[in-house]
Tab-separated table of C-alpha atoms and ligand atoms in Angstrom:
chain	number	residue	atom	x	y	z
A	1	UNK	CA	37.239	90.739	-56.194
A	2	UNK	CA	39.717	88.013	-56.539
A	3	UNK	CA	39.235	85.247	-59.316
A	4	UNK	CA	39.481	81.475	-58.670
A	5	UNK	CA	39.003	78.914	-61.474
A	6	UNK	CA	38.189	75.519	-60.399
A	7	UNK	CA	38.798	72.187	-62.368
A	8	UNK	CA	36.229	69.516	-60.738
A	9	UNK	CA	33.854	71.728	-59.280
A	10	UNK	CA	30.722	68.927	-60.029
A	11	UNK	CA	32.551	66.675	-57.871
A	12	UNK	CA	32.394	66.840	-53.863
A	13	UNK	CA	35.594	69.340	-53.624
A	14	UNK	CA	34.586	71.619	-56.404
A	15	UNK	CA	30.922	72.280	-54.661
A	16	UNK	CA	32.706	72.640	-51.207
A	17	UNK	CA	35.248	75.077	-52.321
A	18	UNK	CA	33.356	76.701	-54.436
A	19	UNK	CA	30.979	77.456	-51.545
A	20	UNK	CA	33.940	78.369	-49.437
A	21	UNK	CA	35.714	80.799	-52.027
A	22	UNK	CA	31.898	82.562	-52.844
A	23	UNK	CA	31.957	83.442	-48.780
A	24	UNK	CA	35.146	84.636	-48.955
A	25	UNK	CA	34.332	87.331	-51.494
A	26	UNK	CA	35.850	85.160	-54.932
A	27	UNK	CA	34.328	85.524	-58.513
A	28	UNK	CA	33.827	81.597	-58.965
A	29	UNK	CA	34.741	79.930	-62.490
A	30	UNK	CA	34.134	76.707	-62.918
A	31	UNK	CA	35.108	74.127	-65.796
A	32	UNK	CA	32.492	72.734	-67.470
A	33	UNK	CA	33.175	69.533	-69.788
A	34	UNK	CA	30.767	68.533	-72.653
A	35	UNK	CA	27.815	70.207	-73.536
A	36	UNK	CA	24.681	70.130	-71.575
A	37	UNK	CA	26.970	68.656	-68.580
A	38	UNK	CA	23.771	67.094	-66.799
A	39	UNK	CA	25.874	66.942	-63.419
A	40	UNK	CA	26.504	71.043	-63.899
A	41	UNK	CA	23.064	71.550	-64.632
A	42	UNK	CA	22.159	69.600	-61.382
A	43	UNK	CA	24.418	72.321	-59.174
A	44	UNK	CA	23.030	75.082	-61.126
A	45	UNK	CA	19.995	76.223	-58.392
A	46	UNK	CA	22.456	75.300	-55.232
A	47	UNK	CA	25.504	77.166	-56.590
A	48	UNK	CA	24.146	79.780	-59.018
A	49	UNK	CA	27.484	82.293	-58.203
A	50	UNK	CA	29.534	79.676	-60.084
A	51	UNK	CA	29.981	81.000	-63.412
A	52	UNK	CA	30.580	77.836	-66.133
A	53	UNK	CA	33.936	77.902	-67.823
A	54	UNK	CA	33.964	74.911	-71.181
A	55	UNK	CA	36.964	72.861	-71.200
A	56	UNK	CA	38.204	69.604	-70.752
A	57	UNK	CA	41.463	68.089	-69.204
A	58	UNK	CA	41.689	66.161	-72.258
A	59	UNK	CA	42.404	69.559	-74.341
A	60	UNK	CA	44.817	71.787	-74.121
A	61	UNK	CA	43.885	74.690	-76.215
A	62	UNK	CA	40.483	74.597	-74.020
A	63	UNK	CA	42.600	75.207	-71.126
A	64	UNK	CA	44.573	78.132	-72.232
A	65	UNK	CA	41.540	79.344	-73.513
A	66	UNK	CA	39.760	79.226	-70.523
A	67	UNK	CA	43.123	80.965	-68.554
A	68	UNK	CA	42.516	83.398	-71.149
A	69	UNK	CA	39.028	84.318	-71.151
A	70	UNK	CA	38.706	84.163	-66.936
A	71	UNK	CA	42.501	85.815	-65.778
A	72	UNK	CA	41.840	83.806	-62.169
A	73	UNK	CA	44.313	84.707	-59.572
A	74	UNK	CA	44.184	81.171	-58.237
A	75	UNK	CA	43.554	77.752	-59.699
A	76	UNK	CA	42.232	74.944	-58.239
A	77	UNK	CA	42.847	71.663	-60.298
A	78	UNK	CA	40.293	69.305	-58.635
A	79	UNK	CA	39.334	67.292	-61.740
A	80	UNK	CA	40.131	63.727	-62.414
A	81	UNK	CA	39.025	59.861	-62.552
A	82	UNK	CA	39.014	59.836	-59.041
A	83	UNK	CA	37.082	56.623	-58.422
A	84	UNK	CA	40.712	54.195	-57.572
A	85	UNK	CA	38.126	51.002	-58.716
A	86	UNK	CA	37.440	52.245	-61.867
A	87	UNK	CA	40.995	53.258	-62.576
A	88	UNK	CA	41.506	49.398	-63.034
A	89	UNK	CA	39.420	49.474	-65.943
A	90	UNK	CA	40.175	52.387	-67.589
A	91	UNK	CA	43.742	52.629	-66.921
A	92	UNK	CA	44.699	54.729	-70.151
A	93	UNK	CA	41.680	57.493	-69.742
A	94	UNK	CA	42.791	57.445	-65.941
A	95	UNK	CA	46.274	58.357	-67.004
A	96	UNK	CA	45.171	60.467	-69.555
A	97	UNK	CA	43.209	63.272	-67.580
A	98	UNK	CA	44.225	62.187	-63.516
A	99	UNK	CA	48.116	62.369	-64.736
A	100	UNK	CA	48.592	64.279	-68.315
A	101	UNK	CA	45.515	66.730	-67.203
A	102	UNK	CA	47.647	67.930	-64.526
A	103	UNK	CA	50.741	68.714	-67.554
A	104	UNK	CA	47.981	70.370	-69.431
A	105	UNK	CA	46.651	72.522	-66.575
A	106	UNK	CA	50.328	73.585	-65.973
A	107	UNK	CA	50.690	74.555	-69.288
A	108	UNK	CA	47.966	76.032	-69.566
A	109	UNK	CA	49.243	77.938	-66.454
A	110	UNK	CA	52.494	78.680	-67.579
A	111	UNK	CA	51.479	80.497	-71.081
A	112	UNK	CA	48.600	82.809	-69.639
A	113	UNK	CA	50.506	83.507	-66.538
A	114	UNK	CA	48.496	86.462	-65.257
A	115	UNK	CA	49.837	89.579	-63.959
A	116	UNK	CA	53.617	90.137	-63.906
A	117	UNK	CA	53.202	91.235	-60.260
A	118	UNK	CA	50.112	88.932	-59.604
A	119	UNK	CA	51.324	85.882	-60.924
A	120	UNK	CA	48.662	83.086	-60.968
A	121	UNK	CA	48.381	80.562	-58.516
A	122	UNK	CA	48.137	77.127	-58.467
A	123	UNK	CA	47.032	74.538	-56.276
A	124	UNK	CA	46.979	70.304	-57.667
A	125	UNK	CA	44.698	67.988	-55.571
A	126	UNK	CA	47.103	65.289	-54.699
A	127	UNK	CA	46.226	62.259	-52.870
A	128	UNK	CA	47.423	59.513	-50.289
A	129	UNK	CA	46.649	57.009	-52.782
A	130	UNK	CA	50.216	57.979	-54.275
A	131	UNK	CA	51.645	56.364	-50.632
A	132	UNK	CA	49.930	53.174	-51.353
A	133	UNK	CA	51.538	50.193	-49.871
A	134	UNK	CA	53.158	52.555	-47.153
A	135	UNK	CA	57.275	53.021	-46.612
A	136	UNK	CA	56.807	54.830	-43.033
A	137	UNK	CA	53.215	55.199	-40.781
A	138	UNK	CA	52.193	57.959	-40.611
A	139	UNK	CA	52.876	59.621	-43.929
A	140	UNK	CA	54.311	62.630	-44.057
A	141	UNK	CA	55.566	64.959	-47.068
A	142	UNK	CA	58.514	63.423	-47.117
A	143	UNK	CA	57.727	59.886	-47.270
A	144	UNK	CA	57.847	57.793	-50.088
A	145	UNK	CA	55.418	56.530	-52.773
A	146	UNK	CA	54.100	53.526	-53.581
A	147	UNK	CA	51.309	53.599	-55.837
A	148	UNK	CA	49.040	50.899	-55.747
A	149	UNK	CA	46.595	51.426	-59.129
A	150	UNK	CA	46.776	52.773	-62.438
A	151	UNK	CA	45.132	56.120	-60.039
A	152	UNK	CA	47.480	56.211	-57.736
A	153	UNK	CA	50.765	56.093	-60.280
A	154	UNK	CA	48.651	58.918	-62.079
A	155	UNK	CA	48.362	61.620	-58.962
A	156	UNK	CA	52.179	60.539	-58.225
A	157	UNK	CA	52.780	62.006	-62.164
A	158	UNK	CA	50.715	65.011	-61.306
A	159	UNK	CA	52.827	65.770	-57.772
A	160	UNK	CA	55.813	65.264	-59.481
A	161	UNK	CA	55.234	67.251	-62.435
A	162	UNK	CA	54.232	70.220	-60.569
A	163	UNK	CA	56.669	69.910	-58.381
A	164	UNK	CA	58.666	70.363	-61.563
A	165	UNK	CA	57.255	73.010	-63.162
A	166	UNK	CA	57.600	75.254	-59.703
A	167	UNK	CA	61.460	74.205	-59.422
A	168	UNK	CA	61.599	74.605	-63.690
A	169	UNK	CA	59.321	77.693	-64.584
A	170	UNK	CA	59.114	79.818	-60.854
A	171	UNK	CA	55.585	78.903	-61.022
A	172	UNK	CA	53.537	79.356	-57.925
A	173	UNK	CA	52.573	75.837	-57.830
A	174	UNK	CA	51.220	73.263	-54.557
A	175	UNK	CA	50.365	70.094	-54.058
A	176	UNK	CA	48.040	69.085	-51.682
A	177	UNK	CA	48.224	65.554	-50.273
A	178	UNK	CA	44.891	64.728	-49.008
A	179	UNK	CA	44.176	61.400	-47.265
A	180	UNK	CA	40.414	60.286	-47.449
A	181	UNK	CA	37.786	63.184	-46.958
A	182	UNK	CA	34.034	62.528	-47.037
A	183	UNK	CA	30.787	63.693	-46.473
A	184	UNK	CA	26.830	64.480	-47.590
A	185	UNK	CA	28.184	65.186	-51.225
A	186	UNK	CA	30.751	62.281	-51.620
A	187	UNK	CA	29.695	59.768	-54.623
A	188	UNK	CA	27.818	56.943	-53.866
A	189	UNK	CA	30.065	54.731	-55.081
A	190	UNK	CA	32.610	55.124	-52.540
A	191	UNK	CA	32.699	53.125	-49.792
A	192	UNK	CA	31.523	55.606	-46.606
A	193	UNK	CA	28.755	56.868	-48.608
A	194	UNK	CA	27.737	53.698	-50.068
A	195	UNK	CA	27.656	52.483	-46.338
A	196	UNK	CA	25.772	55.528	-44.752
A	197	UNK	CA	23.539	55.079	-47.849
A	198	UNK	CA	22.912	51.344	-47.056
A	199	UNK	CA	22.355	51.737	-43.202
A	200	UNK	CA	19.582	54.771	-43.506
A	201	UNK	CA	18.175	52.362	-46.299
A	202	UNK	CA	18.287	49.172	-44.620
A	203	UNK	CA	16.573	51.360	-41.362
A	204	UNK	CA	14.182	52.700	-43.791
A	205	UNK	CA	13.023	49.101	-45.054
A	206	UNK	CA	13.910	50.444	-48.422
A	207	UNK	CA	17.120	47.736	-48.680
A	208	UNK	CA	17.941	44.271	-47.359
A	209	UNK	CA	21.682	44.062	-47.445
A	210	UNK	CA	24.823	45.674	-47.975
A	211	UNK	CA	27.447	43.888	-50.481
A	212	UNK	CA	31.033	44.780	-50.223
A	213	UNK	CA	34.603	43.729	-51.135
A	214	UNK	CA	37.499	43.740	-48.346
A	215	UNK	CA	36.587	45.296	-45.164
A	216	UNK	CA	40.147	44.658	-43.926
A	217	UNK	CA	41.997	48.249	-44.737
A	218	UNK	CA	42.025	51.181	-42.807
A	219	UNK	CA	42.136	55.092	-43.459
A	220	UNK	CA	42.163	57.936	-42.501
A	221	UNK	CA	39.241	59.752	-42.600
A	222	UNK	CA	38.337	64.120	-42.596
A	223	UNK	CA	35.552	65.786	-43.567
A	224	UNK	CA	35.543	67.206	-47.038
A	225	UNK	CA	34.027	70.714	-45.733
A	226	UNK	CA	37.436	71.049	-43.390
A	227	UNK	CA	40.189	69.846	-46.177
A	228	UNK	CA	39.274	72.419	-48.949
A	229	UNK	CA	40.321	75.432	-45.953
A	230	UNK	CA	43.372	73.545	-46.600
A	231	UNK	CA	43.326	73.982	-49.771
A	232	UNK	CA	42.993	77.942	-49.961
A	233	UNK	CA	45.186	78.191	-46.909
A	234	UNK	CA	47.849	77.119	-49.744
A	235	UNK	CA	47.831	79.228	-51.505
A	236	UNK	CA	47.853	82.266	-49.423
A	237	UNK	CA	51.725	81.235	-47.988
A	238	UNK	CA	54.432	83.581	-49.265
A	239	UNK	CA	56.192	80.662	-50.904
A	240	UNK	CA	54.341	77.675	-52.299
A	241	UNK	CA	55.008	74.164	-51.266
A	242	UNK	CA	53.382	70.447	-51.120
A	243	UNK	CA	51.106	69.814	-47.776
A	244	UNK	CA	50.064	66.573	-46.041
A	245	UNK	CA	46.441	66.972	-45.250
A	246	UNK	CA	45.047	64.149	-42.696
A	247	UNK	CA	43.815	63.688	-39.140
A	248	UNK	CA	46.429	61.735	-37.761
A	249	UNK	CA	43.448	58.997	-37.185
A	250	UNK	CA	42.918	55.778	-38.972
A	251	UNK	CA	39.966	53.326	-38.735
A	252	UNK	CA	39.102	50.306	-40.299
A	253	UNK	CA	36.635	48.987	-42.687
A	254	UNK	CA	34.615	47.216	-39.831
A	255	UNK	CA	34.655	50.030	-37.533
A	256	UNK	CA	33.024	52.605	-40.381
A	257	UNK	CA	30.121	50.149	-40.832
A	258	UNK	CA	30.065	49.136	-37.338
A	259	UNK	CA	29.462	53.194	-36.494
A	260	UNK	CA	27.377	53.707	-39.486
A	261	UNK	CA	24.848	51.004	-38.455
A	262	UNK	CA	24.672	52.018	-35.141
A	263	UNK	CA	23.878	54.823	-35.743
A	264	UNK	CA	20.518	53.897	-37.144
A	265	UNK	CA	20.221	51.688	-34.134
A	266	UNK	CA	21.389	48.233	-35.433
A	267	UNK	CA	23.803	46.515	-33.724
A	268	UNK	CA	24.296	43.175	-35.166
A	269	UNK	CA	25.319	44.563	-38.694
A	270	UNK	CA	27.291	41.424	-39.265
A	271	UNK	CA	23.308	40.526	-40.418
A	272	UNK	CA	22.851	42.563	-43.027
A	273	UNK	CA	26.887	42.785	-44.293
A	274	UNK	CA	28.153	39.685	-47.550
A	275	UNK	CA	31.320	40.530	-49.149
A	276	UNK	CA	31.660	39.925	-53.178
A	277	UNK	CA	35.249	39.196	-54.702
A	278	UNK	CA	33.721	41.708	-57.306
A	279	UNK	CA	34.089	44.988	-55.121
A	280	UNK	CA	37.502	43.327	-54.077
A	281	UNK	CA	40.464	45.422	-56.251
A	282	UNK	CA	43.559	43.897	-57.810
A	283	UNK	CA	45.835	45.475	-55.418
A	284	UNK	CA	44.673	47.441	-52.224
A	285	UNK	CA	46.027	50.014	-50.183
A	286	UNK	CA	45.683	48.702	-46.397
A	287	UNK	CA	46.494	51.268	-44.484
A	288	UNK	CA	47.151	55.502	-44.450
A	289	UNK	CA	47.567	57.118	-41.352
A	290	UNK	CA	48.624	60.783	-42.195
A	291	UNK	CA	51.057	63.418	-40.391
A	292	UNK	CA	49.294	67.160	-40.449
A	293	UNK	CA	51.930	68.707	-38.724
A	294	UNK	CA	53.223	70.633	-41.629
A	295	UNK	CA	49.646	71.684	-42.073
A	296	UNK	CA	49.076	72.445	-38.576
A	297	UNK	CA	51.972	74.480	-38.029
A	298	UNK	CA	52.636	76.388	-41.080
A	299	UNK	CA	48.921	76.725	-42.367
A	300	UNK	CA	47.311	77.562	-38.950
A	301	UNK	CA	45.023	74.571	-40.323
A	302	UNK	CA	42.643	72.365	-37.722
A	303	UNK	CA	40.237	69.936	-38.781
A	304	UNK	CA	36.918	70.304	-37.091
A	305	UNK	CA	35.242	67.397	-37.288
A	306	UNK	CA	36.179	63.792	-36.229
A	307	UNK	CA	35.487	60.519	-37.455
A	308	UNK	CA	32.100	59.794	-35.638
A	309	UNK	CA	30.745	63.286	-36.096
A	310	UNK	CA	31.073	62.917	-39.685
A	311	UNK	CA	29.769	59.561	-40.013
A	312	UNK	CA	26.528	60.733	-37.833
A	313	UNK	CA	26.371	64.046	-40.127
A	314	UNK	CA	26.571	61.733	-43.609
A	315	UNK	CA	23.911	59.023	-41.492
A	316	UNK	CA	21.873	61.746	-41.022
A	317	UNK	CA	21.985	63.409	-44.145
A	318	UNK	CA	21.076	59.570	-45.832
A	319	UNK	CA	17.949	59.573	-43.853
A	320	UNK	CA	16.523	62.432	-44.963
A	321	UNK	CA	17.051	61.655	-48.629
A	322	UNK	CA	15.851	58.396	-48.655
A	323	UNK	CA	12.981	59.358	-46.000
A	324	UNK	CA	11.658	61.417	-49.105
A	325	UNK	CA	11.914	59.021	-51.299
A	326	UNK	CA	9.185	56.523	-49.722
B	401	GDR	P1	39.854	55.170	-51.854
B	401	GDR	O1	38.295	55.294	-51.496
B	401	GDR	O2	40.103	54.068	-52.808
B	401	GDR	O3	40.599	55.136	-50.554
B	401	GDR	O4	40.149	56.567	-52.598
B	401	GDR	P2	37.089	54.248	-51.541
B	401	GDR	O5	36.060	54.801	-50.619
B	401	GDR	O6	36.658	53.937	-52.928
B	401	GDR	O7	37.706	52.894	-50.933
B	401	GDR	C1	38.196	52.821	-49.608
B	401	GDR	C2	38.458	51.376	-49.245
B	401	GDR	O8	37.209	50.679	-49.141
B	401	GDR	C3	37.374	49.367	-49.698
B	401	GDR	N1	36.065	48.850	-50.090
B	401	GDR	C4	35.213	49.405	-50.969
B	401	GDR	N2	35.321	50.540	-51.661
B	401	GDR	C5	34.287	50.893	-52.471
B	401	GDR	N3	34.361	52.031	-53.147
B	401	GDR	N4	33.167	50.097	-52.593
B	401	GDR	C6	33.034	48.927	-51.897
B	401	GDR	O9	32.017	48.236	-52.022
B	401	GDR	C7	34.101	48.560	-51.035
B	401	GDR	N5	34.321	47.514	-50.199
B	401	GDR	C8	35.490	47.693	-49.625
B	401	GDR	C9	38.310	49.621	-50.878
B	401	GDR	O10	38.869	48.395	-51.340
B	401	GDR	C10	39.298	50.580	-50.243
B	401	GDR	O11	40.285	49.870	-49.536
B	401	GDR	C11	39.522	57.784	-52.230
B	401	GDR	C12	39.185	58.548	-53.520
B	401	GDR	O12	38.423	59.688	-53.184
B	401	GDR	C13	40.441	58.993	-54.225
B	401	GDR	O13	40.082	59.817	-55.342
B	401	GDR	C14	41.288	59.806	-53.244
B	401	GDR	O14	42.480	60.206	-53.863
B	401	GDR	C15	41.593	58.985	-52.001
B	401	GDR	O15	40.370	58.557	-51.408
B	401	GDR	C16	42.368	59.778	-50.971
């Protein structure tokens, strides 16, 4: 049975790979931070295969430690402050475990090692945050960065660095750059959830209006469920290397809520829609349009579902939460 170890699995990735890698035959570890991790214990009946791992980013020894005591054949670094907004605020943690974690993880990598033969393998969850204010459009693995927030300068560490330690160390090492990927598990606090969320609420009578901060940026949007194939697909290659994972799509701000809302039947959404300077961010990123061709060609790897299919499945999936609820 192979062995994966995943950093992040609480988050949306970590519970969708985890759930891929279980029906694929893995033994699941997952790293748990703290103790009495309330957003573990929340997973616990939905995912009870995954087998908690303690640990932190923030600790080395707890890495190696964990390498030691689980011997995974592939890891899955996931973790991070992933929220860009809150990055702003807490630039030095963000750096901390989004860009150092990654060092630590390859460290923690490079001293256990696994099997002479069966080296382990590693995969770092990059993002197309670290393109930013774009060079080229589309983006491709090639093009270069731009990082926009203290998040975005932390992933382009994290590429770089295992780049690095593959050229360095002969480490079995891949970076995945994933543009935008969503669905029923993304946090509420970004910004397709927290629209999905407000239309089925605003349908529901349960919510008046929706407040948020620039609606002028567009990106390029995949379904979460689709990109962590991606992931695995990785790591499977003869030779590692770094991957651009998109749909070669991009749609605005207006158009998400403009889909969202219809599809609870309201039209005139400009109604219900007021903008606050406080969800606005120092500096944005306006626009990501990514190249999958790599992807496509060397990974075998198709996304399978598009932009309105996955706003209608996250609509849908609103409306039966908050349908409970009243
Ligand atoms: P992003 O996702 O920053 O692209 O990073 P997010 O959904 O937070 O923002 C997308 C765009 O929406 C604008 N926006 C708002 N965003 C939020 N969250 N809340 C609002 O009220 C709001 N109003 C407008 C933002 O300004 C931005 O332009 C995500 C994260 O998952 C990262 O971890 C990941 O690396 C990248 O995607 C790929």
């Amino acid at each position: 049975m192979p062995r994966a170890f995943i950093t992040g699995i609480t988050g949306q990735d970590g519970q969708h790979l985890a759930e891929f890698l279980h029906g694929k035959g893995y033994e699941v570890f997952g790293m748990v931070k703290g103790q009495n991790n309330p957003k573990f214990t929340a997973m616990r009946d939905e995912f009870p295969y995954v087998e908690p791992v303690p640990g932190d980013l923030a600790d080395l020894p707890s890495l190696v430690k964990a390498m030691e005591l689980t011997q995974p054949d592939e890891v899955y670094n996931l973790g991070a402050i992933s929220f860009v907004a809150l990055s702003f605020n807490q630039a030095e943690l963000t750096a901390n475990i989004t860009g150092l974690g990654v060092l630590r993880m390859l460290e923690a990598v490079r001293m256990v090692g696994g099997a002479q033969n069966n080296p382990i393998r590693y995969y770092q969850a990059s993002s197309s945050e670290m393109f930013g204010k774009v060079r080229e459009i589309p983006q491709n693995e090639r093009t270069p960065f731009h990082p926009r927030s203290p998040y975005g300068c932390a992933k382009v560490f994290g590429h770089d660095i295992t780049v690095n330690y593959r050229e360095s160390y002969d480490l079995y090492a891949c970076s995945g750059i994933l543009f935008n990927h969503e669905g029923p598990r993304r946090g509420l606090e970004f910004v397709t959830r927290k629209v999905t969320n407000a239309a089925a609420r605003i349908k529901l009578g349960l919510q008046e209006e929706l407040v948020l901060g620039n609606l002028d940026f567009k990106r390029d949007w995949g379904y979460a469920g689709d990109y962590v194939k991606a992931m695995w697909l990785m790591l499977q290659q003869d030779e590692p290397d770094d991957y651009v994972v998109a749909t070669g799509e991009t749609h605005s701000g207006e158009e998400l809520v403009s889909l969202a809302f219809s599809e609870v039947g309201i039209d005139d959404w400009q109604r219900y829609v007021r903008q606050d300077q406080k969800f606005f961010r120092p500096a944005e990123v306006d626009l990501l349009i990514g190249d999958p061709s790599k992807a496509q060609t060397k990974l075998g790897w198709t996304r399978e579902v598009d932009f309105p299919g996955l706003i209608k499945m996250m609509v849908a999936n609103d409306l039966r939460i908050e349908s409970a609820k009243r």
